[in-house]
CSV table of C-alpha atoms in Angstrom, one decimal:
chain,number,residue,atom,x,y,z
B,1,MET,CA,-57.3,9.1,0.0
B,2,ALA,CA,-57.6,5.4,-0.8
B,3,LEU,CA,-57.0,6.1,-4.5
B,4,ALA,CA,-53.9,8.1,-3.6
B,5,ILE,CA,-52.5,5.3,-1.5
B,6,SER,CA,-53.2,2.7,-4.2
B,7,MET,CA,-51.5,4.9,-6.8
B,8,PHE,CA,-48.5,5.2,-4.4
B,9,HIS,CA,-48.1,1.6,-4.0
B,10,THR,CA,-48.5,1.0,-7.8
B,11,ILE,CA,-45.7,3.6,-8.6
B,12,ARG,CA,-43.6,2.1,-5.8
B,13,LYS,CA,-44.0,-1.3,-7.2
B,14,LEU,CA,-43.1,-0.2,-10.7
B,15,ALA,CA,-40.1,1.7,-9.5
B,16,LYS,CA,-38.7,-1.3,-7.6
B,17,PRO,CA,-35.7,-2.8,-9.4
B,18,ASN,CA,-37.2,-6.1,-10.3
B,19,LEU,CA,-36.4,-8.7,-12.9
B,20,PHE,CA,-39.0,-7.3,-15.5
B,21,TRP,CA,-37.3,-3.9,-15.7
B,22,LYS,CA,-33.8,-5.4,-15.8
B,23,ILE,CA,-34.8,-7.6,-18.8
B,24,PHE,CA,-36.7,-4.7,-20.5
B,25,LEU,CA,-33.8,-2.2,-20.1
B,26,TRP,CA,-31.3,-4.7,-21.3
B,27,PHE,CA,-33.4,-5.5,-24.4
B,28,TRP,CA,-33.9,-1.8,-25.1
B,29,LEU,CA,-30.2,-1.1,-24.7
B,30,ALA,CA,-29.3,-4.0,-27.0
B,31,THR,CA,-31.7,-2.6,-29.5
B,32,LEU,CA,-30.0,0.8,-29.4
B,33,LEU,CA,-26.6,-0.7,-29.5
B,34,THR,CA,-27.6,-2.8,-32.5
B,35,LEU,CA,-28.7,0.3,-34.3
B,36,ILE,CA,-25.5,2.1,-33.5
B,37,SER,CA,-23.5,-0.8,-34.7
B,38,VAL,CA,-25.3,-0.9,-37.9
B,39,ILE,CA,-24.6,2.7,-38.6
B,40,PHE,CA,-21.0,2.1,-37.6
B,41,LEU,CA,-20.5,-0.9,-40.0
B,42,TYR,CA,-22.3,0.9,-42.7
B,43,SER,CA,-20.0,3.9,-42.3
B,44,MET,CA,-17.0,1.6,-42.6
B,45,THR,CA,-18.2,0.0,-45.8
B,46,SER,CA,-20.2,2.8,-47.4
B,47,LYS,CA,-18.6,4.6,-50.4
B,48,ASP,CA,-21.0,7.6,-50.2
B,49,THR,CA,-23.5,9.3,-48.0
B,50,ARG,CA,-26.5,11.5,-48.4
B,51,LEU,CA,-26.6,15.2,-48.0
B,52,VAL,CA,-26.6,16.7,-44.4
B,53,PRO,CA,-26.9,20.3,-43.3
B,54,ILE,CA,-23.5,22.0,-43.1
B,55,THR,CA,-21.8,22.5,-39.8
B,56,ALA,CA,-20.7,25.8,-38.3
B,57,LYS,CA,-17.1,24.9,-38.8
B,58,GLU,CA,-17.6,24.1,-42.5
B,59,SER,CA,-19.7,27.2,-42.9
B,60,GLU,CA,-16.8,29.4,-41.5
B,61,GLN,CA,-14.3,27.6,-43.8
B,62,LEU,CA,-16.5,28.5,-46.8
B,63,ARG,CA,-16.6,32.1,-45.8
B,64,GLN,CA,-12.8,32.3,-45.3
B,65,THR,CA,-12.3,30.8,-48.7
B,66,ALA,CA,-14.7,33.2,-50.3
B,67,ILE,CA,-12.8,36.1,-48.7
B,68,THR,CA,-9.5,34.7,-49.9
B,69,ILE,CA,-10.8,34.4,-53.5
B,70,GLN,CA,-12.1,38.0,-53.5
B,71,LEU,CA,-8.8,39.3,-52.0
B,72,ARG,CA,-6.8,37.6,-54.7
B,73,HIS,CA,-9.2,38.8,-57.5
B,74,VAL,CA,-9.6,35.3,-58.8
B,75,ILE,CA,-13.1,35.9,-60.2
B,76,GLU,CA,-12.1,39.4,-61.5
B,77,GLU,CA,-9.3,37.7,-63.5
B,78,TYR,CA,-11.8,35.2,-65.0
B,79,GLN,CA,-14.2,38.1,-65.9
B,80,ASN,CA,-11.2,39.9,-67.6
B,81,GLY,CA,-10.7,37.0,-69.7
B,82,LEU,CA,-7.3,36.0,-68.2
B,83,PRO,CA,-6.6,32.3,-68.0
B,84,ILE,CA,-6.9,30.8,-64.5
B,85,GLN,CA,-4.7,27.7,-63.8
B,86,PRO,CA,-6.5,25.2,-61.6
B,87,ASN,CA,-3.6,25.0,-59.2
B,88,GLY,CA,-2.1,28.3,-59.6
B,89,THR,CA,-3.8,30.4,-57.1
B,90,GLY,CA,-2.4,29.0,-54.0
B,91,LYS,CA,-2.5,25.7,-52.2
B,92,GLU,CA,-5.4,26.7,-50.0
B,93,LEU,CA,-7.5,27.2,-53.2
B,94,ASP,CA,-6.6,23.8,-54.8
B,95,ASN,CA,-9.6,22.1,-53.5
B,96,THR,CA,-12.1,24.8,-54.3
B,97,PHE,CA,-14.7,24.8,-57.0
B,98,ILE,CA,-16.2,28.0,-58.4
B,99,ILE,CA,-19.2,27.5,-60.5
B,100,ASN,CA,-20.7,30.3,-62.7
B,101,ASN,CA,-24.3,30.7,-63.5
B,102,GLN,CA,-23.9,28.5,-66.6
B,103,GLY,CA,-22.8,25.6,-64.3
B,104,TYR,CA,-19.1,25.6,-65.3
B,105,GLU,CA,-16.1,25.7,-63.1
B,106,ILE,CA,-14.2,28.9,-64.0
B,107,SER,CA,-10.7,27.4,-63.9
B,108,GLY,CA,-11.6,24.4,-66.0
B,109,LYS,CA,-11.4,21.7,-63.3
B,110,VAL,CA,-13.3,18.5,-63.7
B,111,VAL,CA,-16.4,19.0,-61.4
B,112,PRO,CA,-17.5,15.9,-59.5
B,113,GLU,CA,-21.2,15.0,-59.8
B,114,VAL,CA,-21.6,15.6,-56.1
B,115,ILE,CA,-21.0,19.4,-56.7
B,116,TYR,CA,-24.1,19.5,-58.9
B,117,GLN,CA,-26.0,17.6,-56.2
B,118,LEU,CA,-25.1,20.2,-53.6
B,119,SER,CA,-26.1,23.0,-56.1
B,120,ALA,CA,-29.5,21.5,-56.7
B,121,PHE,CA,-30.0,21.0,-52.9
B,122,TYR,CA,-29.2,24.7,-52.4
B,123,LYS,CA,-31.7,25.7,-55.0
B,124,GLN,CA,-34.4,23.5,-53.4
B,125,ARG,CA,-33.8,24.2,-49.7
B,126,ASN,CA,-32.0,27.5,-50.0
B,127,ARG,CA,-29.1,26.3,-47.6
B,128,ALA,CA,-25.7,24.8,-47.8
B,129,ALA,CA,-25.0,21.1,-47.2
B,130,THR,CA,-22.2,18.5,-46.9
B,131,VAL,CA,-21.9,15.2,-48.6
B,132,THR,CA,-19.1,12.6,-47.9
B,133,ILE,CA,-17.7,10.4,-50.6
B,134,ASN,CA,-14.7,8.0,-50.2
B,135,ASN,CA,-13.7,9.8,-47.0
B,136,TYR,CA,-13.8,13.2,-48.7
B,137,SER,CA,-16.4,15.8,-47.8
B,138,TYR,CA,-17.7,18.4,-50.2
B,139,SER,CA,-19.5,21.5,-48.7
B,140,GLY,CA,-21.3,24.5,-50.2
B,141,PRO,CA,-22.3,26.5,-51.7
B,142,GLU,CA,-21.1,30.0,-50.5
B,143,ILE,CA,-22.4,32.8,-52.7
B,144,VAL,CA,-19.7,35.1,-54.0
B,145,PHE,CA,-20.8,38.3,-55.9
B,146,SER,CA,-18.5,40.1,-58.4
B,147,ARG,CA,-19.6,42.9,-60.9
B,148,GLY,CA,-23.3,42.1,-60.6
B,149,GLN,CA,-22.9,38.3,-61.1
B,150,TYR,CA,-23.0,35.5,-58.5
B,151,TYR,CA,-20.8,32.4,-58.3
B,152,LEU,CA,-21.2,29.2,-56.2
B,153,LEU,CA,-18.2,28.4,-54.2
B,154,PHE,CA,-17.7,24.8,-53.0
B,155,ILE,CA,-14.7,23.3,-51.0
B,156,LYS,CA,-13.3,19.8,-50.8
B,157,GLN,CA,-11.5,18.4,-47.7
B,158,LYS,CA,-10.4,15.2,-46.1
B,159,SER,CA,-13.1,13.8,-43.8
B,160,GLN,CA,-11.8,13.1,-40.4
B,161,GLN,CA,-15.1,12.2,-38.8
B,162,HIS,CA,-16.9,9.9,-41.3
B,163,PHE,CA,-18.9,8.1,-38.5
B,164,SER,CA,-20.0,11.3,-36.8
B,165,THR,CA,-21.1,12.7,-40.2
B,166,LEU,CA,-23.0,9.6,-40.9
B,167,VAL,CA,-24.8,9.9,-37.6
B,168,SER,CA,-25.5,13.6,-38.3
B,169,GLU,CA,-26.9,12.5,-41.7
B,170,PHE,CA,-29.0,9.8,-40.1
B,171,PHE,CA,-30.7,12.2,-37.6
B,172,HIS,CA,-31.2,15.0,-40.2
B,173,SER,CA,-32.7,12.7,-42.8
B,174,ILE,CA,-35.6,11.8,-40.6
B,175,SER,CA,-38.0,13.8,-38.5
B,176,ILE,CA,-38.3,13.9,-34.8
B,177,TRP,CA,-41.7,12.1,-35.1
B,178,GLN,CA,-40.0,9.3,-37.0
B,179,ILE,CA,-37.4,8.9,-34.3
B,180,LEU,CA,-40.1,9.0,-31.6
B,181,ALA,CA,-42.1,6.4,-33.5
B,182,ALA,CA,-39.0,4.1,-33.8
B,183,LEU,CA,-38.3,4.5,-30.1
B,184,GLY,CA,-42.0,3.9,-29.3
B,185,ILE,CA,-42.1,0.7,-31.4
B,186,SER,CA,-38.9,-0.6,-29.9
B,187,PHE,CA,-40.2,0.2,-26.5
B,188,LEU,CA,-43.4,-1.7,-27.1
B,189,VAL,CA,-41.5,-4.8,-28.5
B,190,CYS,CA,-39.0,-4.8,-25.7
B,191,PHE,CA,-41.8,-4.4,-23.2
B,192,ALA,CA,-43.9,-7.2,-24.6
B,193,LEU,CA,-40.9,-9.5,-24.8
B,194,ALA,CA,-39.9,-8.7,-21.2
B,195,TRP,CA,-43.5,-9.3,-20.1
B,196,TYR,CA,-43.7,-12.6,-21.9
B,197,LEU,CA,-40.5,-13.8,-20.3
B,198,THR,CA,-41.3,-12.7,-16.8
B,199,ARG,CA,-45.0,-13.5,-16.6
B,200,PRO,CA,-44.5,-17.2,-15.9
B,201,ILE,CA,-42.2,-16.3,-13.1
B,202,HIS,CA,-45.0,-14.2,-11.6
B,203,GLN,CA,-47.4,-17.1,-12.1
B,204,LEU,CA,-45.0,-19.4,-10.3
B,205,GLN,CA,-44.8,-16.8,-7.5
B,206,LYS,CA,-48.5,-16.9,-7.2
B,207,ALA,CA,-48.4,-20.7,-6.7
B,208,THR,CA,-45.6,-20.5,-4.2
B,209,LYS,CA,-47.6,-17.9,-2.2
B,210,ALA,CA,-50.7,-20.1,-2.4
B,211,ILE,CA,-48.7,-23.0,-0.8
B,212,ALA,CA,-47.1,-20.7,1.7
B,213,LYS,CA,-50.7,-19.7,2.8
B,214,GLY,CA,-51.5,-23.3,3.4
B,215,ASP,CA,-53.2,-24.3,0.2
B,216,LEU,CA,-51.2,-27.5,-0.4
B,217,GLN,CA,-53.3,-28.4,-3.4
B,218,ALA,CA,-52.1,-25.4,-5.4
B,219,ARG,CA,-50.1,-26.3,-8.5
B,220,ALA,CA,-48.0,-24.2,-10.9
B,221,LYS,CA,-49.7,-25.6,-14.0
B,222,ASP,CA,-53.0,-24.1,-12.8
B,223,PHE,CA,-51.4,-20.7,-13.0
B,224,ILE,CA,-48.9,-20.9,-15.8
B,225,GLY,CA,-51.3,-22.1,-18.5
B,226,LYS,CA,-50.4,-24.0,-21.6
B,227,ARG,CA,-46.8,-23.6,-22.6
B,228,ALA,CA,-44.3,-25.9,-24.2
B,229,ASP,CA,-41.0,-24.4,-23.1
B,230,GLU,CA,-38.6,-24.5,-20.2
B,231,PHE,CA,-41.1,-22.7,-17.9
B,232,HIS,CA,-43.5,-25.6,-18.5
B,233,ASP,CA,-40.8,-28.0,-17.4
B,234,LEU,CA,-40.1,-25.8,-14.4
B,235,ALA,CA,-43.7,-25.9,-13.5
B,236,GLU,CA,-43.8,-29.6,-13.7
B,237,ASP,CA,-40.7,-29.9,-11.4
B,238,PHE,CA,-42.5,-27.4,-9.1
B,239,ASP,CA,-45.7,-29.5,-9.0
B,240,LEU,CA,-43.7,-32.7,-8.3
B,241,MET,CA,-42.0,-30.8,-5.4
B,242,ALA,CA,-45.3,-29.6,-4.2
B,243,ASP,CA,-46.7,-33.2,-4.4
B,244,ARG,CA,-43.7,-34.4,-2.5
B,245,ILE,CA,-44.2,-31.8,0.2
B,246,ASN,CA,-48.0,-32.5,0.4
B,247,ARG,CA,-47.4,-36.2,0.9
B,248,ILE,CA,-44.7,-35.5,3.5
B,249,ILE,CA,-47.0,-33.2,5.4
B,250,MET,CA,-50.0,-35.5,5.2
B,251,SER,CA,-47.7,-38.4,6.2
B,252,GLN,CA,-46.6,-36.4,9.3
B,253,LYS,CA,-50.1,-35.5,10.3
B,254,ARG,CA,-51.2,-39.2,9.8
B,255,LEU,CA,-48.2,-40.3,11.8
B,256,LEU,CA,-49.0,-37.9,14.6
B,257,SER,CA,-52.6,-39.1,14.7
B,258,ASP,CA,-51.4,-42.8,14.6
B,259,VAL,CA,-48.9,-42.1,17.4
B,260,SER,CA,-51.5,-40.5,19.5
B,261,HIS,CA,-53.8,-43.4,19.1
B,262,GLU,CA,-51.0,-45.9,19.7
B,263,LEU,CA,-50.0,-44.2,22.9
B,264,ARG,CA,-53.5,-43.9,24.2
B,265,SER,CA,-54.3,-47.5,24.3
B,266,PRO,CA,-51.3,-48.6,26.6
B,267,LEU,CA,-51.7,-45.4,28.7
B,268,THR,CA,-55.4,-46.2,29.1
B,269,ARG,CA,-54.6,-49.8,30.2
B,270,MET,CA,-52.0,-48.5,32.5
B,271,GLN,CA,-54.5,-46.1,34.1
B,272,ILE,CA,-57.1,-48.9,34.5
B,273,ALA,CA,-54.4,-51.2,36.0
B,274,ALA,CA,-53.2,-48.5,38.4
B,275,SER,CA,-56.8,-47.7,39.5
B,276,LEU,CA,-57.6,-51.4,40.2
B,277,ALA,CA,-54.4,-51.8,42.1
B,278,GLN,CA,-55.2,-48.7,44.2
B,279,LYS,CA,-58.8,-50.0,44.9
B,280,ASN,CA,-57.5,-53.5,45.9
B,281,SER,CA,-54.9,-51.9,48.1
B,282,GLN,CA,-57.5,-49.8,49.9
B,283,ALA,CA,-59.9,-52.7,50.2
B,284,GLY,CA,-57.2,-54.9,51.8
B,285,SER,CA,-57.8,-57.6,49.3
B,286,ASP,CA,-55.4,-60.4,48.3
B,287,PRO,CA,-51.8,-58.9,47.6
B,288,SER,CA,-51.6,-61.2,44.6
B,289,ASN,CA,-54.2,-59.1,42.8
B,290,CYS,CA,-52.2,-55.9,43.3
B,291,SER,CA,-49.1,-57.7,42.1
B,292,HIS,CA,-51.1,-58.8,39.0
B,293,HIS,CA,-52.0,-55.2,38.1
B,294,ILE,CA,-48.5,-54.0,38.7
B,295,GLU,CA,-47.2,-56.6,36.3
B,296,ARG,CA,-49.7,-55.4,33.8
B,297,ILE,CA,-48.4,-51.9,34.2
B,298,GLU,CA,-44.8,-53.0,33.6
B,299,VAL,CA,-45.9,-54.8,30.4
B,300,GLU,CA,-47.5,-51.6,29.2
B,301,VAL,CA,-44.4,-49.6,30.1
B,302,GLU,CA,-42.2,-52.1,28.1
B,303,ARG,CA,-44.5,-51.7,25.1
B,304,LEU,CA,-44.3,-47.9,25.4
B,305,ASP,CA,-40.6,-48.0,25.6
B,306,GLU,CA,-40.5,-50.3,22.5
B,307,LEU,CA,-42.9,-48.1,20.7
B,308,ILE,CA,-41.0,-44.8,21.5
B,309,GLY,CA,-37.6,-46.4,20.6
B,310,GLU,CA,-39.0,-47.5,17.2
B,311,LEU,CA,-40.5,-44.1,16.7
B,312,LEU,CA,-37.1,-42.5,17.4
B,313,GLN,CA,-35.5,-44.9,14.9
B,314,VAL,CA,-38.0,-44.0,12.2
B,315,ALA,CA,-37.4,-40.3,12.7
B,316,ALA,CA,-33.6,-40.8,12.5
B,317,LEU,CA,-34.0,-42.8,9.3
B,318,GLU,CA,-36.4,-40.1,7.8
B,319,ARG,CA,-33.7,-37.4,8.6
B,320,GLY,CA,-31.0,-39.5,7.0
B,321,GLN,CA,-29.0,-39.8,10.2
B,322,GLN,CA,-26.5,-42.6,10.3
B,323,HIS,CA,-24.4,-43.7,13.4
B,324,GLN,CA,-22.3,-46.3,11.7
B,325,GLN,CA,-19.7,-46.6,8.9
B,326,VAL,CA,-20.2,-48.5,5.7
B,327,ASP,CA,-18.9,-52.0,6.0
B,328,THR,CA,-18.2,-54.8,3.5
B,329,PHE,CA,-19.8,-58.1,4.7
B,330,VAL,CA,-21.2,-61.4,3.4
B,331,VAL,CA,-25.0,-61.3,3.3
B,332,ASN,CA,-25.3,-65.1,4.0
B,333,ASP,CA,-23.4,-64.6,7.3
B,334,LEU,CA,-25.8,-61.9,8.3
B,335,LEU,CA,-28.8,-64.0,7.5
B,336,ASP,CA,-27.3,-66.9,9.4
B,337,VAL,CA,-27.1,-64.8,12.6
B,338,ILE,CA,-30.6,-63.5,12.2
B,339,ILE,CA,-32.3,-66.7,11.4
B,340,SER,CA,-30.6,-68.5,14.3
B,341,ASP,CA,-32.2,-65.9,16.7
B,342,ALA,CA,-35.5,-66.0,14.8
B,343,GLN,CA,-35.6,-69.8,14.9
B,344,PHE,CA,-35.5,-69.7,18.7
B,345,GLU,CA,-38.5,-67.4,18.7
B,346,ALA,CA,-40.4,-69.5,16.2
B,347,ALA,CA,-39.7,-72.9,17.8
B,348,ALA,CA,-41.4,-71.5,21.0
B,349,ASN,CA,-44.6,-71.2,18.9
B,350,ALA,CA,-44.3,-74.5,17.0
B,351,LYS,CA,-43.1,-72.7,13.9
B,352,GLU,CA,-39.9,-72.9,11.9
B,353,VAL,CA,-37.6,-70.6,9.9
B,354,ILE,CA,-35.7,-72.3,7.0
B,355,PHE,CA,-32.7,-70.7,5.2
B,356,VAL,CA,-32.5,-72.2,1.7
B,357,ASP,CA,-29.1,-72.9,0.2
B,358,SER,CA,-28.2,-69.8,-1.7
B,359,PRO,CA,-25.1,-68.3,-3.5
B,360,MET,CA,-22.6,-66.4,-1.5
B,361,ILE,CA,-23.1,-62.7,-1.9
B,362,GLN,CA,-20.8,-59.9,-0.6
B,363,PHE,CA,-22.3,-56.5,0.0
B,364,LYS,CA,-21.0,-53.0,1.0
B,365,GLY,CA,-23.4,-51.1,3.1
B,366,TYR,CA,-24.7,-50.5,6.6
B,367,TYR,CA,-24.7,-53.8,8.3
B,368,ASN,CA,-26.9,-52.9,11.3
B,369,LEU,CA,-29.6,-51.3,9.3
B,370,LEU,CA,-29.9,-54.1,6.8
B,371,ALA,CA,-29.8,-56.6,9.7
B,372,ARG,CA,-32.7,-54.8,11.4
B,373,SER,CA,-34.6,-54.5,8.2
B,374,VAL,CA,-34.3,-58.3,7.5
B,375,GLU,CA,-35.1,-59.1,11.1
B,376,ASN,CA,-38.2,-57.0,11.2
B,377,VAL,CA,-39.5,-58.8,8.0
B,378,ILE,CA,-38.7,-62.2,9.4
B,379,ARG,CA,-40.3,-61.5,12.8
B,380,ASN,CA,-43.4,-60.1,11.0
B,381,ALA,CA,-43.6,-63.3,8.9
B,382,ILE,CA,-43.3,-65.5,12.1
B,383,ARG,CA,-46.1,-63.7,13.8
B,384,HIS,CA,-48.4,-64.2,10.9
B,385,THR,CA,-47.6,-67.8,9.8
B,386,PRO,CA,-49.8,-70.4,11.4
B,387,GLU,CA,-48.4,-73.0,13.8
B,388,ASP,CA,-46.8,-76.0,12.3
B,389,THR,CA,-45.8,-74.1,9.2
B,390,LYS,CA,-42.5,-72.5,8.2
B,391,VAL,CA,-41.0,-69.1,7.0
B,392,THR,CA,-38.6,-69.6,4.1
B,393,VAL,CA,-35.6,-67.3,3.5
B,394,ALA,CA,-33.5,-67.4,0.4
B,395,ILE,CA,-31.1,-65.4,-1.7
B,396,MET,CA,-31.5,-65.0,-5.4
B,397,ASP,CA,-28.6,-63.9,-7.6
B,398,ALA,CA,-29.9,-61.6,-10.4
B,399,GLY,CA,-26.7,-60.3,-12.2
B,400,PRO,CA,-25.9,-56.8,-11.0
B,401,HIS,CA,-28.4,-57.2,-8.2
B,402,PHE,CA,-29.4,-59.8,-5.6
B,403,SER,CA,-32.7,-60.3,-3.7
B,404,ILE,CA,-33.5,-61.6,-0.2
B,405,ILE,CA,-36.7,-63.3,-0.4
B,406,ILE,CA,-38.9,-64.0,2.8
B,407,GLU,CA,-42.1,-66.0,2.4
B,408,ASP,CA,-44.6,-67.1,5.2
B,409,GLU,CA,-47.5,-69.4,4.9
B,410,GLY,CA,-50.2,-67.1,6.4
B,411,GLN,CA,-53.4,-65.8,4.8
B,412,GLY,CA,-51.6,-63.1,2.6
B,413,ILE,CA,-52.9,-59.5,2.1
B,414,ASP,CA,-55.4,-58.0,-0.3
B,415,GLU,CA,-53.7,-56.7,-3.4
B,416,SER,CA,-55.1,-53.1,-2.7
B,417,HIS,CA,-53.1,-53.1,0.6
B,418,LEU,CA,-49.7,-54.4,-0.6
B,419,ASP,CA,-48.2,-51.0,-1.1
B,420,LYS,CA,-49.5,-49.6,2.1
B,421,ILE,CA,-48.1,-52.2,4.6
B,422,PHE,CA,-44.8,-50.2,4.9
B,423,GLU,CA,-46.6,-47.2,6.2
B,424,PRO,CA,-46.5,-46.5,9.9
B,425,PHE,CA,-49.1,-48.3,12.0
B,426,TYR,CA,-50.8,-49.7,8.9
B,427,ARG,CA,-52.7,-53.0,9.6
B,428,PRO,CA,-54.6,-54.2,6.6
B,429,THR,CA,-56.6,-57.2,7.7
B,430,GLU,CA,-58.1,-58.7,10.8
B,431,ALA,CA,-55.5,-61.5,10.6
B,432,ARG,CA,-52.8,-58.9,11.1
B,433,GLU,CA,-54.5,-56.9,13.9
B,434,ARG,CA,-53.0,-55.6,17.1
B,435,SER,CA,-53.6,-58.8,18.9
B,436,SER,CA,-50.8,-60.4,16.7
B,437,GLY,CA,-48.3,-58.1,18.6
B,438,GLY,CA,-45.8,-55.6,17.4
B,439,THR,CA,-45.9,-51.8,17.3
B,440,GLY,CA,-46.9,-51.3,13.7
B,441,LEU,CA,-43.5,-49.8,12.8
B,442,GLY,CA,-41.4,-52.9,12.0
B,443,LEU,CA,-42.0,-52.8,8.3
B,444,THR,CA,-41.7,-49.1,8.1
B,445,ILE,CA,-38.2,-49.4,9.7
B,446,ALA,CA,-37.5,-52.2,7.3
B,447,LYS,CA,-38.3,-50.1,4.3
B,448,ARG,CA,-36.3,-47.1,5.5
B,449,GLY,CA,-33.2,-49.3,6.2
B,450,VAL,CA,-33.4,-50.9,2.8
B,451,GLU,CA,-33.6,-47.6,1.1
B,452,VAL,CA,-30.7,-46.2,3.0
B,453,ASN,CA,-28.6,-49.1,1.7
B,454,GLY,CA,-29.8,-48.2,-1.9
B,455,GLY,CA,-32.3,-51.0,-2.3
B,456,THR,CA,-36.0,-51.5,-2.6
B,457,ILE,CA,-38.5,-53.6,-0.8
B,458,LYS,CA,-41.7,-55.0,-2.3
B,459,ALA,CA,-44.6,-57.2,-1.0
B,460,THR,CA,-46.5,-59.7,-3.0
B,461,ASN,CA,-48.7,-62.7,-2.3
B,462,GLY,CA,-46.8,-65.9,-2.7
B,463,SER,CA,-48.0,-69.0,-4.6
B,464,ASN,CA,-48.8,-70.8,-1.3
B,465,GLY,CA,-51.1,-68.0,-0.2
B,466,GLY,CA,-48.8,-66.4,2.2
B,467,LEU,CA,-47.0,-63.0,2.1
B,468,LEU,CA,-43.8,-62.8,0.1
B,469,VAL,CA,-41.5,-59.9,0.7
B,470,THR,CA,-38.6,-59.2,-1.7
B,471,ILE,CA,-35.6,-57.1,-0.8
B,472,THR,CA,-33.5,-56.1,-3.8
B,473,LEU,CA,-30.1,-54.6,-3.5
B,474,LYS,CA,-27.1,-53.8,-5.7
B,475,LYS,CA,-24.6,-56.5,-5.7
B,476,ASN,CA,-20.9,-55.4,-5.2
B,477,ARG,CA,-19.1,-58.7,-5.9
B,478,LYS,CA,-19.5,-62.4,-5.1
B,479,ALA,CA,-17.6,-63.6,-2.1
B,480,SER,CA,-14.5,-65.6,-2.8
């Protein structure tokens, strides 16, 4: 029973109109059409053809001609020694050849060589045949007896179906086994070619099914093998896509884990503060203690609100959602506004933000996103530069591009962590731990905002030991 079910599924799969059978049938059809085209072209250019068996129509014409000759006593006149004119016995006999047993035409006509070929074929096969030369067909022989002697009758006529005659010649010149062998060979060649072309597609299908089942490490190159054609390029593109999907999914998982961790800490502190406030209230203690715990809860609520707001902004940037139009603005003016606000925050902590004199740059992009990106980087620098130090901001003109350079005087970051600080909730060193403030999403938002504006952001360690962040954007034109 199981074997029958397996055979049923196999037959059903083979019968399904898939790409393999389409390619195979088209190749096979192309092979047959090529064969027919060769026969046709050959028939258009060929001056002669080989012998083929006589048709029923031609055989009937031979018999009718033989009857006419006997009714007109043409052969009897020849036997009686009377002269026979080649064209004197009627128009219907003009294209006849009557050969005696010595091989001569009884009326003295010039006998084409093909007549002797038909005669030799008859002696070998004991059957009449037809051969076409220069659009004329010669058929025969028909045996005519007269006074105990036999004569071979041949007829000549205009060939109206040279192509069909050639096809008939082709199929009668080979055996059925030769035809089957040719069809079998073409079948195997077309089958192998179709298999060779469709096999990589099936291998890619295996890779896609593996990924669909949750194996994110599956790659097309592991299935497709060593090839050096377009399928290899397609497999590389597929693997790049799979790597990208894997990174996105892993990033989402890591983000979910980080968000859960980040939310747990303020919620725990809120729970502790609420519990302490409840105990103090029940114990009738000093109301100032309850007020202190309530203030703590408000602080944690503000942090949660800030965290959720930034998470929503990261999600919007990831989806490519923009809620503003593209504007043309002067980058220097944007930095003046941001640095003015940042200086107020820095001065409260004995720090300073300095905007170095820079060339005027005009840029076309999303003003608010770029402003938020630069502001996040500057505020991050303020948090991590020591007291009585400064954060330096400058614009560098680099031909078709320009760069916004922000450098602090903090402890810098280990080289192995520089590419990771733009990931959500990534904190590389003790100097940049949670106690420094922030949600851990500022630089992530900065990176997404810069990328939306068509630029790049990069972090390196500056010459003074602090962190140096470079935002590079394509320049539209200099401000006038």
